[in-house]
XYZ file of C-alpha atoms in Angstrom:
569
model
C 161.348 172.730 63.063
C 158.402 172.903 60.678
C 156.314 176.035 60.065
C 153.347 174.383 61.762
C 155.375 173.604 64.877
C 156.812 177.128 65.023
C 153.291 178.533 65.048
C 152.594 176.596 68.240
C 155.267 178.481 70.214
C 153.675 180.618 72.906
C 156.705 182.725 73.905
C 159.792 183.956 72.055
C 162.980 184.992 73.892
C 165.746 187.031 72.205
C 169.122 186.088 73.684
C 170.976 188.492 71.365
C 169.226 191.538 72.801
C 169.665 190.481 76.409
C 173.153 191.995 76.833
C 172.132 195.461 75.581
C 168.437 195.753 76.368
C 167.843 193.145 79.035
C 165.544 190.129 78.823
C 162.805 190.416 76.226
C 159.809 188.195 75.688
C 157.200 188.201 72.950
C 153.957 186.502 73.925
C 151.625 185.313 71.226
C 147.988 186.328 71.522
C 145.399 183.700 72.374
C 143.600 184.169 69.064
C 146.800 183.494 67.195
C 147.381 180.305 69.227
C 143.910 179.177 68.298
C 144.641 179.635 64.591
C 148.016 177.950 65.030
C 146.375 174.924 66.597
C 144.124 174.578 63.595
C 146.997 174.636 61.133
C 148.584 171.224 61.860
C 145.171 169.706 62.486
C 143.938 170.913 59.127
C 147.132 169.484 57.689
C 146.209 165.968 58.824
C 142.636 166.410 57.655
C 143.789 167.841 54.331
C 146.045 164.852 53.796
C 143.089 162.541 54.273
C 140.538 164.560 52.308
C 142.742 164.943 49.231
C 143.506 161.254 48.790
C 141.618 158.297 47.457
C 141.256 155.155 49.531
C 140.118 151.649 48.777
C 136.632 150.541 49.679
C 136.882 147.586 51.976
C 135.096 144.305 51.694
C 135.929 143.023 55.151
C 133.565 140.579 56.863
C 130.588 142.159 58.630
C 129.386 139.607 61.133
C 126.838 139.227 63.853
C 128.366 138.886 67.277
C 127.247 135.291 67.691
C 129.062 134.296 64.499
C 132.480 135.465 65.667
C 133.612 132.108 67.026
C 136.942 130.394 67.546
C 136.004 127.891 64.857
C 135.375 130.715 62.382
C 138.697 132.386 63.119
C 140.573 129.090 62.882
C 138.998 128.344 59.516
C 139.749 131.795 58.089
C 143.001 132.471 59.918
C 141.705 135.879 61.066
C 143.675 137.453 58.201
C 141.633 140.639 57.815
C 139.667 143.039 60.023
C 136.192 142.018 61.148
C 133.328 144.447 61.762
C 130.569 143.619 64.213
C 127.482 145.774 64.607
C 125.011 145.891 67.457
C 122.461 143.128 67.832
C 119.014 143.803 66.382
C 117.895 144.955 69.823
C 120.751 147.441 70.032
C 122.753 145.348 72.513
C 126.113 143.575 72.357
C 124.954 140.255 73.748
C 126.052 138.422 70.609
C 129.677 139.147 71.467
C 128.966 138.361 75.124
C 130.339 141.844 75.727
C 129.328 144.433 78.297
C 130.120 148.060 77.468
C 129.046 151.462 78.853
C 125.822 152.911 77.480
C 125.965 155.376 74.585
C 124.938 158.103 77.029
C 128.236 157.782 78.890
C 130.511 160.815 78.822
C 134.011 161.757 79.900
C 132.459 163.050 83.125
C 131.208 159.544 83.899
C 134.714 158.196 83.385
C 136.101 160.921 85.644
C 133.600 160.133 88.398
C 134.545 156.454 88.380
C 138.324 156.843 88.100
C 138.641 159.906 90.328
C 140.014 163.398 89.745
C 143.617 162.451 90.502
C 143.920 159.554 88.056
C 147.065 160.261 85.931
C 146.385 160.587 82.220
C 148.896 160.630 79.365
C 147.725 163.012 76.659
C 148.822 163.197 73.010
C 149.338 166.594 71.380
C 147.700 166.046 67.984
C 149.811 168.699 66.252
C 153.172 167.182 67.182
C 152.075 163.606 68.025
C 154.101 163.937 71.246
C 153.156 162.835 74.765
C 152.203 165.137 77.644
C 152.159 163.300 80.963
C 151.269 165.908 83.596
C 147.520 165.580 83.232
C 144.835 164.122 85.490
C 141.278 163.008 84.850
C 140.111 166.306 86.296
C 142.183 168.487 83.950
C 141.342 166.219 81.027
C 137.587 166.349 81.652
C 137.733 170.126 82.005
C 139.554 170.375 78.685
C 137.218 167.919 76.947
C 134.156 169.895 78.043
C 135.584 173.172 76.740
C 133.958 174.316 73.500
C 136.752 176.636 72.309
C 139.852 174.455 72.514
C 143.213 176.143 72.026
C 144.778 172.900 70.843
C 143.703 169.399 70.055
C 144.606 166.616 72.458
C 143.869 162.933 72.444
C 143.887 160.132 75.050
C 144.710 156.695 73.636
C 146.671 154.854 76.364
C 144.574 155.011 79.553
C 144.577 151.373 80.714
C 141.755 150.677 83.193
C 141.665 146.883 83.656
C 142.596 147.144 87.353
C 140.168 149.966 88.158
C 136.533 150.036 89.229
C 135.655 151.083 85.688
C 136.597 147.603 84.499
C 133.992 146.117 86.830
C 131.313 147.722 84.693
C 132.567 146.051 81.502
C 133.307 142.678 79.944
C 135.490 142.258 76.877
C 134.200 140.179 73.909
C 134.019 136.427 74.409
C 136.253 135.726 71.423
C 138.993 137.874 72.944
C 138.696 136.003 76.227
C 139.073 132.701 74.357
C 142.155 133.795 72.434
C 144.014 136.038 74.874
C 147.313 134.557 76.087
C 147.324 136.727 79.205
C 143.872 135.549 80.259
C 144.575 131.906 79.482
C 148.252 131.343 80.262
C 149.584 133.917 82.715
C 149.462 132.309 86.210
C 146.981 134.029 88.493
C 149.397 133.817 91.429
C 152.111 135.811 89.626
C 151.115 139.454 89.798
C 154.457 141.080 89.036
C 154.985 141.798 85.374
C 151.522 140.700 84.290
C 150.678 142.706 81.143
C 147.922 145.266 81.640
C 146.772 145.891 78.099
C 143.359 144.291 77.826
C 141.176 147.343 78.528
C 141.832 150.908 77.390
C 139.561 153.933 77.620
C 140.186 156.188 74.617
C 138.834 159.738 74.556
C 139.347 161.967 71.533
C 138.029 165.383 70.559
C 136.833 166.216 67.050
C 139.757 166.617 64.673
C 142.107 164.298 66.571
C 144.485 162.194 64.537
C 146.799 159.311 65.416
C 149.528 158.703 62.859
C 150.365 155.346 61.305
C 151.434 152.614 63.692
C 151.332 148.880 64.377
C 149.995 147.865 67.760
C 152.797 146.804 70.081
C 154.174 143.316 69.816
C 151.966 142.647 66.820
C 149.031 142.339 69.194
C 145.513 142.167 67.813
C 142.909 144.730 68.838
C 139.238 144.971 69.673
C 137.772 148.463 69.369
C 134.226 149.415 70.454
C 132.663 152.828 69.811
C 130.715 153.841 72.927
C 129.834 157.227 71.449
C 130.966 159.307 68.500
C 132.802 158.005 65.445
C 136.241 156.928 64.247
C 137.710 156.566 60.763
C 140.436 153.958 60.227
C 142.877 153.938 57.319
C 144.560 150.533 57.137
C 146.833 148.430 54.985
C 147.738 144.770 55.236
C 151.160 143.688 56.562
C 152.753 142.407 53.379
C 156.562 142.082 53.442
C 156.851 145.155 51.203
C 154.518 147.247 53.370
C 156.307 146.220 56.552
C 159.644 147.187 55.027
C 158.224 150.598 54.041
C 156.870 151.048 57.561
C 160.190 150.019 59.101
C 162.184 152.540 57.049
C 159.663 155.263 57.891
C 159.797 154.442 61.610
C 163.605 154.525 61.689
C 163.752 157.970 60.086
C 161.866 160.660 62.053
C 162.606 163.154 59.274
C 160.259 161.184 57.017
C 157.310 161.321 59.421
C 156.442 165.017 59.205
C 156.640 165.822 55.489
C 154.900 162.739 54.085
C 151.714 160.753 54.358
C 152.909 157.191 54.816
C 149.841 155.834 53.044
C 151.229 157.184 49.766
C 154.195 154.815 49.969
C 152.394 151.521 50.401
C 151.889 149.051 47.564
C 148.229 150.028 47.256
C 146.033 152.792 48.744
C 144.828 152.186 52.289
C 141.422 150.781 53.091
C 138.983 153.175 54.755
C 136.649 152.007 57.527
C 134.126 154.330 59.168
C 132.981 153.223 62.627
C 129.884 154.628 64.285
C 128.332 154.346 67.724
C 127.871 150.700 68.689
C 130.307 149.273 66.129
C 133.084 146.889 67.165
C 136.206 146.333 65.071
C 138.630 143.414 65.393
C 142.058 144.169 63.873
C 144.502 141.313 63.137
C 148.188 141.323 63.980
C 150.513 143.604 62.050
C 147.972 145.763 60.230
C 149.378 149.263 59.748
C 146.826 151.984 60.437
C 146.118 155.583 61.337
C 142.939 156.922 62.950
C 140.950 160.138 62.474
C 138.275 161.369 64.896
C 135.539 163.385 63.122
C 133.500 164.090 66.291
C 134.096 163.917 70.047
C 134.311 160.216 70.829
C 134.543 157.716 73.667
C 135.974 154.289 72.861
C 136.762 151.109 74.783
C 139.439 148.849 73.328
C 142.058 146.281 74.204
C 145.112 144.408 72.925
C 145.751 140.685 72.993
C 148.317 138.157 71.792
C 147.140 134.769 70.585
C 148.158 131.622 68.730
C 146.623 132.383 65.326
C 149.145 135.113 64.544
C 152.407 133.922 66.106
C 154.613 134.431 63.006
C 153.398 138.009 62.524
C 153.745 138.773 66.229
C 157.368 137.627 66.088
C 157.959 139.687 62.944
C 156.685 142.845 64.647
C 158.957 142.130 67.624
C 161.914 142.050 65.228
C 160.820 145.330 63.652
C 160.524 146.943 67.084
C 164.012 145.750 67.959
C 165.463 146.970 64.672
C 163.786 150.383 64.829
C 164.749 150.898 68.462
C 161.211 151.158 69.777
C 161.439 152.228 73.448
C 160.535 149.530 75.977
C 157.565 151.575 77.244
C 155.963 151.292 73.790
C 156.403 147.520 73.499
C 154.084 144.770 74.684
C 154.991 144.289 78.368
C 156.561 140.980 79.453
C 155.964 139.537 76.015
C 158.772 136.979 76.099
C 157.795 135.717 79.538
C 154.193 135.454 78.369
C 155.402 133.394 75.400
C 157.161 130.975 77.772
C 153.957 130.589 79.786
C 152.102 129.824 76.554
C 154.685 127.213 75.524
C 154.558 125.571 78.961
C 150.762 125.452 78.830
C 150.673 123.863 75.395
C 153.379 121.336 76.305
C 151.339 120.127 79.285
C 148.068 120.175 77.354
C 146.075 117.004 76.843
C 147.118 115.367 73.581
C 143.599 115.456 72.181
C 143.311 119.193 72.829
C 146.665 119.751 71.189
C 145.505 117.820 68.143
C 142.393 120.008 68.016
C 144.547 123.031 67.176
C 144.482 124.279 63.610
C 147.468 123.953 61.303
C 147.938 127.712 61.589
C 148.337 127.437 65.357
C 150.658 124.430 65.167
C 152.934 126.062 62.598
C 152.978 129.115 64.846
C 154.037 127.063 67.858
C 156.863 125.509 65.845
C 158.131 128.992 64.994
C 157.637 130.297 68.540
C 159.586 127.457 70.147
C 162.385 127.957 67.636
C 162.459 131.677 68.430
C 162.628 131.125 72.188
C 165.272 128.416 71.800
C 167.497 130.706 69.741
C 167.031 133.509 72.248
C 168.481 131.228 74.902
C 171.337 130.339 72.574
C 172.045 134.045 72.058
C 172.734 134.386 75.767
C 175.348 131.649 75.584
C 177.144 132.280 72.313
C 176.729 135.911 71.235
C 179.720 137.730 72.685
C 178.522 141.151 71.542
C 175.013 140.778 72.920
C 174.002 143.932 74.749
C 174.255 143.287 78.521
C 170.828 144.803 79.115
C 169.252 142.564 76.489
C 171.100 139.536 77.846
C 169.725 140.275 81.301
C 166.231 140.773 79.901
C 166.348 137.426 78.089
C 167.369 135.624 81.270
C 164.729 137.359 83.366
C 162.046 136.536 80.822
C 162.313 132.808 81.530
C 159.864 131.859 84.307
C 160.604 129.165 86.919
C 158.236 126.725 85.229
C 160.578 126.672 82.212
C 163.767 126.330 84.265
C 162.202 123.448 86.182
C 161.151 121.552 83.076
C 161.921 117.908 83.761
C 164.084 117.296 80.713
C 166.422 120.078 79.671
C 165.071 123.266 81.206
C 163.983 126.075 78.843
C 165.731 124.565 75.812
C 164.266 121.164 76.554
C 160.794 122.662 76.932
C 161.119 124.389 73.562
C 162.296 121.191 71.887
C 159.552 119.121 73.455
C 156.659 121.273 72.208
C 158.389 121.822 68.878
C 158.661 118.066 68.428
C 155.009 117.508 69.420
C 153.703 120.147 67.010
C 155.897 118.880 64.170
C 154.651 115.334 64.719
C 150.992 116.376 64.472
C 151.635 118.443 61.359
C 153.532 115.590 59.727
C 150.655 113.204 60.465
C 148.353 115.640 58.654
C 150.624 115.721 55.628
C 151.726 119.286 56.318
C 155.178 120.454 55.271
C 157.090 121.765 58.275
C 159.503 124.638 57.789
C 162.777 122.850 58.494
C 164.421 126.105 59.544
C 162.111 126.101 62.571
C 162.395 122.419 63.491
C 164.384 121.726 66.658
C 165.946 118.283 66.467
C 166.970 116.134 69.416
C 169.535 113.319 69.617
C 166.741 110.761 69.436
C 165.866 112.061 65.966
C 169.012 110.372 64.648
C 169.478 106.594 64.488
C 173.098 105.682 65.168
C 174.275 102.503 63.457
C 176.354 101.405 66.449
C 176.002 101.219 70.196
C 178.529 103.555 71.887
C 180.491 101.872 74.672
C 182.426 103.829 77.348
C 186.119 102.886 77.402
C 189.243 104.098 79.140
C 191.265 106.638 77.205
C 194.622 108.257 77.449
C 195.221 111.992 77.066
C 192.779 113.350 74.511
C 193.551 116.600 72.707
C 192.992 118.504 69.490
C 196.049 120.226 68.093
C 195.854 123.444 66.031
C 196.551 123.167 62.322
C 198.083 125.771 60.008
C 195.091 125.475 57.716
C 192.456 125.909 60.388
C 191.427 129.353 59.113
C 190.450 127.695 55.852
C 188.048 125.394 57.683
C 190.169 122.341 57.068
C 190.096 119.391 59.416
C 192.030 119.388 62.681
C 194.081 116.348 63.585
C 194.065 114.256 66.697
C 197.301 114.039 68.646
C 199.291 110.838 68.688
C 197.939 109.977 72.097
C 194.329 110.094 70.961
C 192.362 106.906 70.534
C 188.776 108.031 70.841
C 185.685 109.468 69.191
C 182.969 111.494 70.890
C 179.606 109.952 70.157
C 176.740 110.934 72.436
C 177.425 113.549 75.105
C 175.384 113.895 78.248
C 173.855 117.366 78.505
C 172.211 118.862 81.574
C 169.305 121.344 81.631
C 171.705 124.207 80.911
C 173.188 122.429 77.896
C 176.484 121.913 79.709
C 178.422 118.954 78.395
C 179.534 116.678 81.218
C 180.655 113.465 79.610
C 180.684 111.541 76.381
C 180.967 107.917 75.409
C 184.040 107.013 73.350
C 185.090 104.715 70.510
C 188.639 103.691 69.597
C 190.402 105.251 66.610
C 193.847 104.917 65.172
C 196.392 107.533 66.298
C 196.753 110.638 64.115
C 193.400 110.012 62.475
C 192.149 113.126 60.690
C 188.753 114.110 62.046
C 186.106 116.748 61.558
C 184.723 118.463 64.616
C 180.983 118.898 64.224
C 178.967 121.191 66.444
C 175.330 120.440 65.732
C 173.987 121.667 69.047
C 171.154 123.699 67.550
C 169.993 120.832 65.361
C 170.483 117.724 67.463
C 170.212 118.878 71.004
C 173.821 119.381 71.989
C 175.388 116.461 70.128
C 179.126 117.108 69.744
C 180.794 114.692 67.369
C 184.247 113.741 66.134
C 183.759 111.754 62.945
C 186.713 109.956 61.340
C 186.559 110.095 57.515
C 186.939 106.563 56.275
C 187.221 105.244 59.804
C 185.894 101.937 61.118
C 182.462 101.146 59.783
C 180.969 100.755 63.232
C 182.112 104.281 64.176
C 180.430 106.142 61.348
C 177.524 108.302 62.404
C 175.317 108.625 59.362
C 173.423 111.795 60.201
C 172.516 112.543 56.613
C 171.027 109.107 56.102
C 169.212 109.253 59.420
C 167.453 112.473 58.500
C 167.878 113.574 54.906
C 166.018 116.832 55.439
C 167.669 117.781 58.700
C 168.903 121.414 58.675
C 172.334 120.522 59.994
C 175.823 121.722 59.119
C 177.833 118.523 59.410
C 181.218 120.173 59.062
C 181.240 123.235 61.249
C 184.783 123.646 62.448
C 185.382 125.228 65.821
C 188.674 127.004 65.274
C 188.733 128.514 68.724
C 187.948 125.199 70.343
C 190.829 123.557 68.553
C 193.247 126.305 69.481
C 192.309 125.899 73.129
C 192.778 122.107 72.928
C 189.151 121.526 73.662
C 189.090 117.920 74.742
C 191.297 116.514 77.442
C 190.991 113.806 80.003
C 193.736 112.101 81.940
C 192.775 108.439 81.944
C 189.139 108.765 82.985
C 186.583 106.188 81.969
C 184.638 108.788 79.998
C 185.997 111.898 78.346
C 184.940 115.330 79.545
C 184.854 117.442 76.380
C 184.718 121.221 76.503
C 186.976 124.176 75.840
C 187.357 124.482 79.564
C 185.744 122.502 82.376
C 181.953 122.859 82.162
C 182.096 125.250 79.204
C 178.647 125.631 77.670
C 178.087 123.923 74.348
C 178.069 126.053 71.219
């Protein structure tokens, strides 16, 4: 416990004296509590006042100039400041906000006295949940405050207060929730688009990245806010991640000292609106009592950074309540919407958006693969991944969720290739049709078909086919769950040495047995078909071989799996 935190204790109990003198309690005087409250607050302020920050040169635009075309051309890589129109309004942003004369009492009157409010203790940066709008308004209107509290998470989009406001037009254009979440699905719909923030003078919110890498709009109704920000470079994100994973580092240091360069400083005044891109690390100081309206949104211009922040949240163990709600399900809705989009509209997307969709579809595809092949996957996470897939993805006409991912991935890659863009091959999802086979597989009758274990299997050497084997697996049939049902066969000589190739991730479930030096018409020239394909052509499945993965007693097409209907790996 730090000295500052110890000074916030209101009562001391001495357990040692209890046996001889009975219970004893020392109560701190109110004056002392008041001084104690100032100590940690002054600490935050002192940290800020004694450091130098970079002057920013971020774009300062008129509301009417903040368009989708502008953001696509610039990539929305840095914060954007928007002032009031010349007439003092916000019409340029097509935004409706409360008047500057609005107070916390107005908010209380609209939301009601009993509206629950989560309050932040500025000194400890901890949450206090047993507050209501009534108790908060009474505290806010008190001149002599014992401690400093802050409200930063009061979401009001489903209240009557929201009926008096309209978020900026550019946010409405970009927001995945507004554009892709089905209106008939109420359960799980993220409620993050409209927050009412109320902070007293001296409030401070420590460094953070908005959940899920979401972008932010932030409008000052009254008062002022000071932002200290740094860009999400790989080095800065790594510093932030280490800091987040170690609570002992939070209290004694000012994170801004550890970044590559000093933070930028932005001072916002009444009427200003700030747009913050994905991943920017920032803290906020409140110099005077302030009322702010803000909101979070995911969009297609920042997909790679959004995914990176998700990974950081997973690695640092960020509690679910502090993550973007239903983010993975929302991503599936976005993928489904883009896949069904008119081709001309899809081609109108910027390269930034298309590259992002390639990475997003790869991410979602691999998440589905994790459910099938990762034995040590946490059961709760496995359940969450399954529940995140909406019916529209399961019902996709060709391959379910994995097929949907591949389809959009393929479409985006095709457009990028036409434009001469280099696609990150690590994110490309290949399908069987991406490979031209130099023969036409023909189903034939086979005898017993089995792989026998070899003493050198642990060294990734080739397994051998048993003497009864006269076949090669060429093109399996895969259902929407990637379950292998059947495969066409080609004749081979008995005891032919083969390599078992599992290229499911690269070629859509294609499981191959390729005979080195075998008949010319049986060679499957994957490398020649796609020289840049990210495929491991000799991945040996030791376990599959040990279980005698392929067997069929005289059927016209071989059923190949470690056990009947085993999912492909």
